[in-house]
Coordinates of C-alpha atoms in Angstrom, one line a residue:
X1 CA 73.2 -61.9 264.1
X2 CA 77.0 -61.8 263.6
X3 CA 77.5 -60.3 267.0
X4 CA 75.0 -62.8 268.7
X5 CA 77.1 -66.0 266.9
X6 CA 80.2 -64.4 268.2
X7 CA 78.8 -64.0 271.8
X8 CA 77.4 -67.3 272.2
X9 CA 80.8 -69.1 270.8
X10 CA 82.5 -66.9 273.3
X11 CA 80.3 -67.7 276.2
X12 CA 80.7 -71.5 275.0
X13 CA 84.2 -71.4 275.0
X14 CA 84.4 -69.6 278.5
X15 CA 82.2 -72.4 280.1
X16 CA 84.1 -75.4 278.4
X17 CA 87.4 -73.8 280.1
X18 CA 85.9 -73.9 283.5
X19 CA 85.8 -77.6 283.3
X20 CA 88.6 -79.2 285.1
X21 CA 91.0 -81.2 283.0
X22 CA 90.2 -84.7 285.1
X23 CA 86.3 -84.5 284.5
X24 CA 87.2 -84.6 280.7
X25 CA 88.6 -88.0 281.1
X26 CA 85.9 -90.5 280.7
X27 CA 88.2 -92.9 283.2
X28 CA 87.5 -90.2 286.1
X29 CA 83.9 -90.9 286.1
X30 CA 84.1 -94.9 285.9
X31 CA 86.7 -94.5 288.9
X32 CA 84.0 -92.6 290.8
X33 CA 81.6 -95.1 290.0
X34 CA 83.9 -98.0 291.1
X35 CA 84.6 -96.0 294.3
X36 CA 80.6 -95.8 295.1
X37 CA 80.1 -99.4 294.3
X38 CA 82.7 -100.4 296.6
X39 CA 81.3 -98.4 299.4
X40 CA 77.9 -99.9 298.8
X41 CA 79.5 -103.4 299.1
X42 CA 81.1 -102.7 302.4
X43 CA 77.6 -101.3 303.8
X44 CA 76.7 -105.5 303.3
X45 CA 78.5 -105.7 306.6
X46 CA 76.0 -103.9 309.2
X47 CA 77.0 -102.3 312.2
X48 CA 74.9 -104.0 315.0
X49 CA 76.8 -102.7 318.0
X50 CA 75.1 -101.2 320.6
X51 CA 74.7 -97.3 320.3
X52 CA 76.2 -95.8 323.6
X53 CA 75.7 -92.2 322.2
X54 CA 73.2 -90.4 320.3
X55 CA 73.5 -87.1 318.5
X56 CA 70.7 -85.5 316.6
X57 CA 71.1 -83.2 314.1
X58 CA 68.2 -80.7 313.2
X59 CA 68.7 -78.3 310.2
X60 CA 65.8 -76.3 310.5
X61 CA 64.6 -74.9 307.3
X62 CA 67.1 -77.1 305.1
X63 CA 65.4 -78.4 302.8
X64 CA 66.8 -80.7 299.9
X65 CA 67.1 -77.6 297.6
X66 CA 69.1 -75.7 300.2
X67 CA 71.6 -78.9 300.9
X68 CA 71.9 -78.8 297.1
X69 CA 72.9 -74.8 297.0
X70 CA 74.8 -75.4 300.6
X71 CA 77.1 -78.2 298.8
X72 CA 77.9 -76.0 295.8
X73 CA 78.5 -72.9 298.3
X74 CA 80.9 -75.3 300.4
X75 CA 82.9 -76.5 297.2
X76 CA 83.1 -72.7 296.1
X77 CA 84.4 -71.8 299.3
X78 CA 87.1 -74.0 298.8
X79 CA 87.9 -72.4 295.3
X80 CA 86.1 -75.3 293.2
X81 CA 83.1 -74.9 290.9
X82 CA 81.1 -76.4 293.7
X83 CA 78.7 -78.9 291.9
X84 CA 81.7 -81.4 292.5
X85 CA 81.8 -80.8 296.1
X86 CA 80.3 -83.3 299.1
X87 CA 78.7 -82.5 302.3
X88 CA 79.8 -84.5 305.3
X89 CA 76.0 -85.3 305.4
X90 CA 76.4 -86.6 301.8
X91 CA 78.7 -89.5 302.9
X92 CA 75.9 -90.7 305.6
X93 CA 75.1 -94.2 304.1
X94 CA 71.5 -94.5 305.0
X95 CA 68.8 -91.9 304.0
X96 CA 65.0 -92.0 305.2
X97 CA 62.0 -89.7 304.7
X98 CA 60.0 -88.4 307.5
X99 CA 56.4 -86.8 307.2
X100 CA 55.9 -83.4 309.1
X101 CA 52.4 -82.5 309.7
X102 CA 51.0 -81.6 313.0
X103 CA 47.7 -83.1 314.1
X104 CA 45.9 -79.8 313.2
X105 CA 47.7 -78.5 310.5
X106 CA 48.9 -80.4 307.2
X107 CA 51.9 -77.5 306.9
X108 CA 53.6 -77.9 310.5
X109 CA 55.5 -75.4 312.4
X110 CA 58.9 -76.0 314.4
X111 CA 57.1 -76.4 317.8
X112 CA 54.7 -79.4 316.7
X113 CA 57.6 -81.3 314.8
X114 CA 59.9 -80.6 317.7
X115 CA 57.3 -82.5 319.9
X116 CA 57.1 -85.1 317.5
X117 CA 60.8 -86.0 317.0
X118 CA 62.0 -85.4 320.3
X119 CA 58.7 -86.8 322.2
X120 CA 57.4 -89.4 319.8
X121 CA 54.1 -87.8 319.7
X122 CA 52.2 -85.7 317.2
X123 CA 51.0 -82.5 318.7
X124 CA 49.2 -79.3 317.8
X125 CA 50.9 -76.2 316.1
X126 CA 52.8 -73.7 318.1
X127 CA 52.8 -76.0 321.4
X128 CA 55.8 -78.1 323.0
X129 CA 56.4 -81.1 325.0
X130 CA 52.3 -81.6 325.2
X131 CA 50.1 -83.9 323.4
X132 CA 47.5 -82.9 320.8
X133 CA 44.9 -82.5 323.8
X134 CA 46.5 -79.3 324.3
X135 CA 45.2 -76.0 322.7
X136 CA 47.6 -73.4 321.7
X137 CA 47.6 -70.4 324.2
X138 CA 45.2 -72.3 326.3
X139 CA 46.9 -72.9 329.5
X140 CA 44.1 -74.7 331.5
X141 CA 44.4 -77.5 328.6
X142 CA 48.1 -78.4 329.5
X143 CA 47.9 -80.2 333.0
X144 CA 48.2 -84.0 332.7
X145 CA 48.7 -83.8 328.8
X146 CA 52.6 -83.4 329.1
X147 CA 54.7 -85.7 327.3
X148 CA 58.5 -86.5 328.2
X149 CA 61.3 -86.5 325.6
X150 CA 64.4 -88.2 324.6
X151 CA 66.4 -86.3 326.5
X152 CA 64.4 -87.0 329.8
X153 CA 64.9 -90.7 328.6
X154 CA 68.5 -90.3 328.2
X155 CA 69.0 -88.5 331.6
X156 CA 66.7 -91.3 333.1
X157 CA 69.2 -94.1 332.0
X158 CA 72.0 -92.7 333.3
X159 CA 73.3 -90.8 330.2
X160 CA 74.9 -87.2 330.0
X161 CA 72.6 -84.6 327.8
X162 CA 73.2 -81.6 326.2
X163 CA 71.4 -79.1 323.9
X164 CA 73.5 -76.7 321.3
X165 CA 71.5 -74.3 319.3
X166 CA 71.8 -71.1 317.1
X167 CA 68.7 -69.7 318.0
X168 CA 67.5 -68.9 321.8
X169 CA 67.5 -72.1 324.1
X170 CA 64.3 -71.6 324.8
X171 CA 63.0 -71.7 321.2
X172 CA 60.6 -74.2 319.5
X173 CA 63.3 -76.9 319.0
X174 CA 65.3 -76.9 322.0
X175 CA 62.3 -76.4 324.3
X176 CA 60.4 -79.4 323.2
X177 CA 63.4 -81.5 324.8
X178 CA 62.5 -80.1 328.3
X179 CA 59.4 -78.0 328.3
X180 CA 55.7 -78.5 328.4
X181 CA 54.0 -75.2 327.2
X182 CA 50.5 -74.3 325.3
X183 CA 52.4 -71.6 323.3
X184 CA 56.0 -71.8 321.8
X185 CA 56.5 -68.2 322.5
X186 CA 56.2 -67.9 326.0
X187 CA 60.0 -67.5 326.6
X188 CA 60.2 -65.7 329.9
X189 CA 56.8 -64.8 332.3
X190 CA 57.3 -61.2 330.4
X191 CA 56.1 -62.9 327.3
X192 CA 52.7 -64.5 328.7
X193 CA 49.2 -63.4 329.0
X194 CA 48.0 -62.9 332.5
X195 CA 45.6 -65.3 332.5
X196 CA 48.2 -68.2 331.7
X197 CA 50.4 -66.9 334.6
X198 CA 47.2 -67.0 336.9
X199 CA 46.2 -70.4 335.6
X200 CA 49.6 -71.5 336.9
X201 CA 51.8 -72.0 333.6
X202 CA 55.3 -71.3 333.8
X203 CA 57.3 -69.8 331.1
X204 CA 60.1 -71.9 329.0
X205 CA 63.1 -70.5 330.7
X206 CA 61.8 -71.1 333.9
X207 CA 61.0 -74.9 332.7
X208 CA 64.9 -75.1 331.5
X209 CA 66.0 -74.5 335.0
X210 CA 63.3 -76.5 337.0
X211 CA 62.4 -79.4 334.7
X212 CA 65.1 -81.0 334.4
X213 CA 68.1 -79.4 336.4
X214 CA 70.9 -81.5 335.5
X215 CA 71.3 -81.0 331.8
X216 CA 75.1 -81.1 331.6
X217 CA 75.6 -79.1 328.7
X218 CA 73.3 -75.9 327.5
X219 CA 74.3 -73.8 324.8
X220 CA 72.8 -70.8 322.3
X221 CA 71.2 -67.7 322.9
X222 CA 68.6 -66.4 324.9
X223 CA 70.4 -64.2 327.8
X224 CA 67.2 -61.9 328.3
X225 CA 64.6 -64.6 329.4
X226 CA 66.9 -65.6 332.3
X227 CA 67.2 -62.3 333.9
X228 CA 64.7 -59.6 335.5
X229 CA 63.2 -56.9 333.5
X230 CA 65.3 -54.0 332.7
X231 CA 68.5 -55.7 333.7
X232 CA 71.5 -54.4 331.1
X233 CA 72.9 -57.2 329.1
X234 CA 76.2 -57.6 330.0
X235 CA 77.1 -57.6 326.2
X236 CA 74.9 -54.6 325.0
X237 CA 74.7 -52.6 328.4
X238 CA 73.3 -49.3 326.3
X239 CA 70.7 -51.2 324.4
X240 CA 67.0 -51.7 325.3
X241 CA 66.0 -54.2 323.4
X242 CA 68.7 -56.3 325.1
X243 CA 67.6 -56.1 328.7
X244 CA 66.0 -58.6 330.7
X245 CA 62.4 -59.5 330.1
X246 CA 61.5 -61.4 333.5
X247 CA 58.4 -59.9 335.4
X248 CA 59.1 -62.4 338.5
X249 CA 62.5 -60.5 339.1
X250 CA 64.1 -63.6 339.0
X251 CA 68.0 -64.4 337.8
X252 CA 67.5 -67.7 336.3
X253 CA 71.4 -68.2 336.0
X254 CA 71.8 -68.0 339.8
X255 CA 68.9 -70.3 340.2
X256 CA 70.4 -72.6 337.4
X257 CA 73.8 -72.7 339.5
X258 CA 72.3 -73.0 343.0
X259 CA 70.3 -76.2 341.8
X260 CA 73.2 -78.0 341.5
X261 CA 74.2 -80.8 344.2
X262 CA 76.7 -80.0 346.6
X263 CA 80.5 -80.4 345.3
X264 CA 79.5 -80.4 341.6
X265 CA 81.0 -77.3 339.2
X266 CA 78.4 -75.4 337.5
X267 CA 79.9 -72.8 334.9
X268 CA 78.2 -70.0 333.1
X269 CA 79.8 -68.3 330.4
X270 CA 78.6 -65.5 327.5
X271 CA 81.9 -65.3 325.7
X272 CA 83.5 -67.4 323.3
X273 CA 86.7 -66.7 325.2
X274 CA 85.5 -68.1 328.3
X275 CA 84.2 -71.2 326.2
X276 CA 87.2 -72.4 324.1
X277 CA 89.3 -71.7 327.6
X278 CA 87.1 -74.1 329.7
X279 CA 88.8 -77.1 330.9
X280 CA 85.8 -79.8 330.7
X281 CA 87.4 -82.1 332.9
X282 CA 86.9 -79.7 335.8
X283 CA 83.5 -78.9 334.9
X284 CA 80.1 -80.9 335.7
X285 CA 77.7 -78.6 334.2
X286 CA 78.0 -75.8 331.6
X287 CA 75.5 -73.0 330.6
X288 CA 76.4 -70.6 327.8
X289 CA 74.6 -67.7 326.6
X290 CA 76.1 -65.8 323.9
X291 CA 73.2 -63.7 322.6
X292 CA 70.3 -61.7 324.4
X293 CA 68.0 -63.4 321.8
X294 CA 69.2 -65.8 319.0
X295 CA 72.8 -66.3 317.9
X296 CA 74.1 -63.7 315.2
X297 CA 73.9 -65.2 311.8
X298 CA 77.3 -67.2 310.8
X299 CA 78.1 -64.4 308.3
X300 CA 77.7 -61.6 310.9
X301 CA 79.3 -63.1 313.6
X302 CA 81.5 -61.3 316.0
X303 CA 84.6 -63.9 316.2
X304 CA 85.8 -62.5 319.3
X305 CA 82.7 -62.6 321.3
X306 CA 80.3 -65.8 319.7
X307 CA 81.6 -69.1 319.0
X308 CA 80.5 -70.9 316.0
X309 CA 77.9 -73.9 315.9
X310 CA 80.8 -76.3 315.2
X311 CA 82.7 -74.7 318.5
X312 CA 80.1 -75.3 320.6
X313 CA 79.4 -78.5 319.2
X314 CA 83.1 -79.4 319.9
X315 CA 83.0 -78.2 323.5
X316 CA 79.7 -80.3 324.2
X317 CA 80.8 -83.6 323.1
X318 CA 84.3 -83.4 325.4
X319 CA 81.7 -82.3 328.3
X320 CA 79.5 -85.3 327.7
X321 CA 82.2 -88.1 326.7
X322 CA 83.2 -88.0 330.0
X323 CA 80.2 -90.0 331.2
X324 CA 80.9 -93.8 330.3
X325 CA 77.5 -94.9 329.9
X326 CA 77.1 -92.3 327.3
X327 CA 75.4 -89.3 326.2
X328 CA 72.4 -87.7 324.1
X329 CA 73.0 -84.5 322.3
X330 CA 70.7 -82.3 320.4
X331 CA 72.5 -79.9 317.9
X332 CA 69.9 -77.5 316.2
X333 CA 71.1 -75.1 313.1
X334 CA 67.8 -73.3 313.8
X335 CA 69.0 -70.0 311.8
X336 CA 68.8 -71.6 308.4
X337 CA 65.2 -71.5 308.8
X338 CA 65.3 -67.7 309.7
X339 CA 67.2 -66.9 306.9
X340 CA 64.9 -68.3 304.5
X341 CA 61.9 -66.7 306.5
X342 CA 63.6 -63.4 305.9
X343 CA 64.5 -63.6 302.3
X344 CA 68.0 -64.0 303.1
X345 CA 69.3 -66.5 300.9
X346 CA 73.1 -66.0 301.5
X347 CA 72.8 -66.2 305.4
X348 CA 70.6 -69.1 305.2
X349 CA 73.2 -71.1 303.3
X350 CA 76.1 -70.2 304.9
X351 CA 74.3 -71.4 308.2
X352 CA 73.5 -74.7 306.3
X353 CA 77.4 -75.0 305.7
X354 CA 78.4 -74.7 309.2
X355 CA 75.7 -77.1 310.2
X356 CA 77.5 -79.4 308.3
X357 CA 80.9 -78.1 309.4
X358 CA 79.5 -79.2 313.0
X359 CA 78.6 -82.6 311.5
X360 CA 81.9 -83.4 310.3
X361 CA 83.7 -82.3 313.6
X362 CA 81.4 -84.4 315.8
X363 CA 82.1 -87.4 313.4
X364 CA 85.8 -87.0 314.0
X365 CA 85.6 -86.5 317.7
X366 CA 83.3 -89.9 318.1
X367 CA 83.0 -93.2 316.4
X368 CA 80.4 -95.1 314.4
X369 CA 81.2 -97.9 316.5
X370 CA 79.2 -96.7 319.5
X371 CA 77.8 -93.5 318.0
X372 CA 74.5 -93.3 316.1
X373 CA 74.1 -89.8 314.4
X374 CA 71.1 -88.8 313.1
X375 CA 70.6 -85.4 310.7
X376 CA 67.1 -85.0 310.1
X377 CA 66.0 -81.7 308.1
X378 CA 62.6 -80.5 309.2
X379 CA 60.4 -77.9 309.3
X380 CA 61.5 -76.7 305.7
X381 CA 60.8 -73.3 304.6
X382 CA 58.9 -72.8 301.1
X383 CA 61.6 -73.3 298.6
X384 CA 59.3 -73.3 295.6
X385 CA 58.4 -69.7 296.6
X386 CA 61.9 -68.7 297.0
X387 CA 63.2 -70.5 293.7
X388 CA 61.0 -68.1 291.7
X389 CA 61.6 -65.1 293.8
X390 CA 58.1 -64.4 295.0
X391 CA 54.4 -65.0 294.3
X392 CA 54.1 -62.3 291.7
X393 CA 51.8 -59.2 291.7
X394 CA 48.3 -58.4 290.1
X395 CA 48.5 -57.1 286.6
X396 CA 46.1 -53.8 287.6
X397 CA 48.6 -52.9 290.1
X398 CA 50.1 -49.4 289.4
X399 CA 53.4 -49.4 291.5
X400 CA 55.0 -51.9 289.4
X401 CA 58.9 -49.8 289.4
X402 CA 61.1 -51.8 291.3
X403 CA 65.2 -51.5 291.1
X404 CA 64.9 -55.3 290.5
X405 CA 62.9 -57.4 288.3
X406 CA 60.3 -59.5 290.1
X407 CA 61.9 -62.7 288.7
X408 CA 64.8 -62.2 290.5
X409 CA 63.4 -60.3 293.5
X410 CA 63.7 -62.1 297.0
X411 CA 60.4 -61.9 298.7
X412 CA 59.6 -60.1 302.2
X413 CA 59.1 -63.4 303.7
X414 CA 58.2 -66.9 303.3
X415 CA 56.5 -70.0 304.9
X416 CA 56.5 -73.6 305.1
X417 CA 55.4 -76.5 302.5
X418 CA 54.7 -79.2 304.7
X419 CA 56.6 -81.7 302.6
X420 CA 58.2 -84.9 303.3
X421 CA 62.1 -84.6 304.4
X422 CA 64.9 -86.6 304.7
X423 CA 66.7 -88.3 307.6
X424 CA 70.5 -89.3 307.3
X425 CA 72.3 -91.7 309.3
X426 CA 75.5 -93.5 309.9
X427 CA 75.9 -95.6 313.1
X428 CA 75.1 -98.6 315.1
X429 CA 71.6 -100.1 313.7
X430 CA 71.5 -97.0 311.1
X431 CA 70.7 -99.8 308.2
X432 CA 67.0 -99.8 309.5
X433 CA 66.3 -96.4 308.1
X434 CA 66.9 -96.4 304.2
X435 CA 64.0 -95.9 301.8
X436 CA 61.5 -95.9 304.8
X437 CA 59.0 -93.3 304.8
X438 CA 58.6 -92.6 308.3
X439 CA 56.1 -90.4 310.3
X440 CA 58.0 -87.5 312.4
X441 CA 57.2 -89.0 315.6
X442 CA 58.9 -91.8 314.7
X443 CA 62.4 -90.2 314.9
X444 CA 62.7 -89.8 318.4
X445 CA 61.7 -93.8 318.7
X446 CA 64.4 -94.3 316.0
X447 CA 67.1 -92.5 318.2
X448 CA 66.6 -95.6 320.8
X449 CA 65.5 -94.4 323.6
X450 CA 61.7 -94.7 323.2
X451 CA 58.7 -95.2 325.6
X452 CA 55.5 -96.2 324.0
X453 CA 52.0 -94.9 324.7
X454 CA 49.8 -96.0 326.9
X455 CA 52.7 -96.9 329.1
X456 CA 55.0 -93.8 329.0
X457 CA 56.8 -95.1 332.2
X458 CA 57.8 -98.5 330.7
X459 CA 60.3 -99.6 328.2
X460 CA 59.0 -102.5 326.0
X461 CA 62.4 -103.9 326.6
X462 CA 61.5 -104.3 330.3
X463 CA 59.1 -106.9 329.2
X464 CA 60.2 -110.2 330.7
X465 CA 59.9 -112.5 327.8
X466 CA 62.2 -110.1 325.8
X467 CA 65.1 -109.7 328.2
X468 CA 65.3 -113.6 328.8
X469 CA 65.7 -114.7 325.0
X470 CA 62.3 -115.6 324.9
X471 CA 60.1 -114.8 321.9
X472 CA 56.9 -112.6 322.3
X473 CA 54.0 -111.6 320.3
X474 CA 52.9 -107.8 320.3
X475 CA 50.0 -106.2 319.0
X476 CA 50.5 -102.5 319.3
X477 CA 48.0 -99.8 317.7
X478 CA 50.9 -97.8 315.9
X479 CA 51.6 -97.8 312.0
X480 CA 53.8 -101.3 311.2
X481 CA 56.1 -100.8 314.3
X482 CA 59.5 -102.8 314.4
X483 CA 61.0 -103.1 317.9
X484 CA 64.9 -102.9 318.4
X485 CA 66.2 -103.7 321.5
X486 CA 69.4 -101.8 321.9
X487 CA 70.8 -102.0 325.6
X488 CA 69.3 -102.3 329.0
X489 CA 65.6 -101.2 329.1
X490 CA 66.3 -98.8 326.0
X491 CA 64.7 -99.6 322.4
X492 CA 64.3 -98.5 319.0
X493 CA 61.0 -98.2 317.4
X494 CA 61.0 -97.8 313.5
X495 CA 58.4 -97.8 310.9
X496 CA 58.9 -100.1 307.8
X497 CA 56.7 -101.4 305.1
X498 CA 54.5 -104.3 305.6
X499 CA 56.2 -107.7 306.7
X500 CA 54.9 -111.2 306.5
X501 CA 52.9 -112.1 309.7
X502 CA 54.8 -113.2 312.3
X503 CA 58.2 -111.7 311.2
X504 CA 61.1 -112.1 313.6
X505 CA 63.5 -109.8 313.8
X506 CA 66.8 -110.0 316.1
X507 CA 67.4 -107.6 318.4
X508 CA 69.6 -107.4 321.3
X509 CA 72.0 -110.5 321.3
X510 CA 69.6 -111.7 324.3
X511 CA 66.3 -110.5 323.1
X512 CA 64.1 -111.2 320.1
X513 CA 60.6 -110.0 319.3
X514 CA 58.2 -111.7 317.0
X515 CA 55.5 -109.0 315.5
X516 CA 52.0 -110.2 314.9
X517 CA 51.3 -107.6 312.4

């Protein structure tokens, strides 16, 4: 008993010694509260500027508990205790919530949710860039049910566009920006069944090159899907698993180059040194594929050959900023999800910290006066399972001897919980987001480049009365929408709690909308 008392006292003294001196002073906490209040008061002066640029960050697998753990890790990497640290996304003034279900699944996957937040349309699990009328694996259900994305709308408006990911560039999230596929796993024709090929469906890598050939920046992994089957990889020539997979024998990197207009400079890079040495003022189109498959985890990354996510984001922004009409950039931290699925918490958290580093860098390279930045945390993994180290085992089992107790043992794999997830934002018109329970398919619309069914080729701001400063009463078959004109033919569409009948909301200075709800 005496020994236990001494041990307890010693532990208490050790813990007390870890508390920084300034945190022992009550005035420290009062000053922090006052600073937070001043920040909140500054938010009363709403940023109503026109958003010229849009950056959409996607933390795939980054739930609230992952955000918390990443915050602590970031602080500890900076030699603090961790809890007192602050992520870059913590500084964002506006927070919303987003629902994540697929039309045929309460618990979604990354493909269906990517279609929702990039195309504004709910879809079936495992499909990308198509409506819910498409059944997974059934190629013959695709035709006529393709849906376009915010990337396409931005390009049509004259903006530059880009994709940056730590996964394959043909993976679920990035592919929803440009492809239409009944299966998210059809990366190349080598992954497609014969009936799909015979039915005329194209693989995702081919669609990347053909559907929107003028995407200015594409950075990530996925080299092997671009080259003929058994073509040796430039970085891993002796490894069979990294060889090309294409059955049609096409070199899609060459096809990508040849698709560019005469006089335009298109650069393909596969090495970090090439990327960082790039003179963006002399390049019109950039394709960077740094791994045969997904990018390597940040903790295991080869610093000589593979760029970090933040390095890719920096180059992408500098490329896209050359366009005076603005740009749209999709950035995915996709390996947070992979780390959680594989039960690799350390890798997942370092991926999350790197994503946050990229968010901060993007903020320094742009201005909130004309750049709307959204950070959405979607396709979350089953953090409830991971928090207790697995789902347990039957008391009748004989093989219960493990080197690590089950209470702390990482499971072999995890799934998705289907929970509501956060959306964070600073920038023009971001004040419309706080506290709103938003359906996932509203995220793309909130990003300001929306086309509303059943008229996908007509922007709401194209309607005459809106552009002349008149007032129009609109009846839309959507859950309590609010229209917000941004610039030219671009609109915001956000879901908010019920407003009184006939509520009038100011849009663009020359555009007012009266809603009949």
